[in-house]
Amino acid sequence: MDYSKLSDQEINKLVAFALGCKEVVPDIFMDDVRRYEFDKPKNKSGNKFYFDPCNNPADAWPIISKHQISMCAYERANSGMKRESWWEADVFADFITRDDNPLRAAMIAFLKMQESANVPANSTGSDIR
């Protein structure tokens, strides 16, 4: 899946589902531990159920830590070239993801890792890893 084409909200939802969240009734998402909401709170007091790991370190860090996702900032400023900077996230050099937002990059790396875990080793069904 090309996660770069998805909105933060779509990625947040996929991350929640990968963590075990299920839609119990329309627009109510829960797992054994918490309730998840994906629409931005309309007031300053916020919403204690709002889940936004693409932008909120409090939501992202437990995932980053548990799955040992590393993040690194890069900058390229070669003479004659446009100055660029970006973040990359990976899991032991696999699932490398580049994005301007480090938390979003980490969540995409997490989703790629989950995707890979759900793919059989080969099409014959035998696992030769």
mmCIF file of C-alpha atoms in Angstrom, residues 2-8 10-11:
data_model
loop_
_atom_site.group_PDB
_atom_site.id
_atom_site.type_symbol
_atom_site.label_atom_id
_atom_site.label_comp_id
_atom_site.label_asym_id
_atom_site.label_seq_id
_atom_site.Cartn_x
_atom_site.Cartn_y
_atom_site.Cartn_z
ATOM 1 C CA ASP A 2 1.232 3.496 -0.778
ATOM 2 C CA TYR A 3 0.844 5.169 2.614
ATOM 3 C CA SER A 4 2.237 8.457 1.287
ATOM 4 C CA LYS A 5 -1.100 9.093 -0.439
ATOM 5 C CA LEU A 6 -3.114 8.695 2.785
ATOM 6 C CA SER A 7 -4.122 11.491 5.144
ATOM 7 C CA ASP A 8 -2.889 11.543 8.742
ATOM 8 C CA GLU A 10 -6.390 7.505 7.576
ATOM 9 C CA ILE A 11 -2.973 6.450 8.878
#
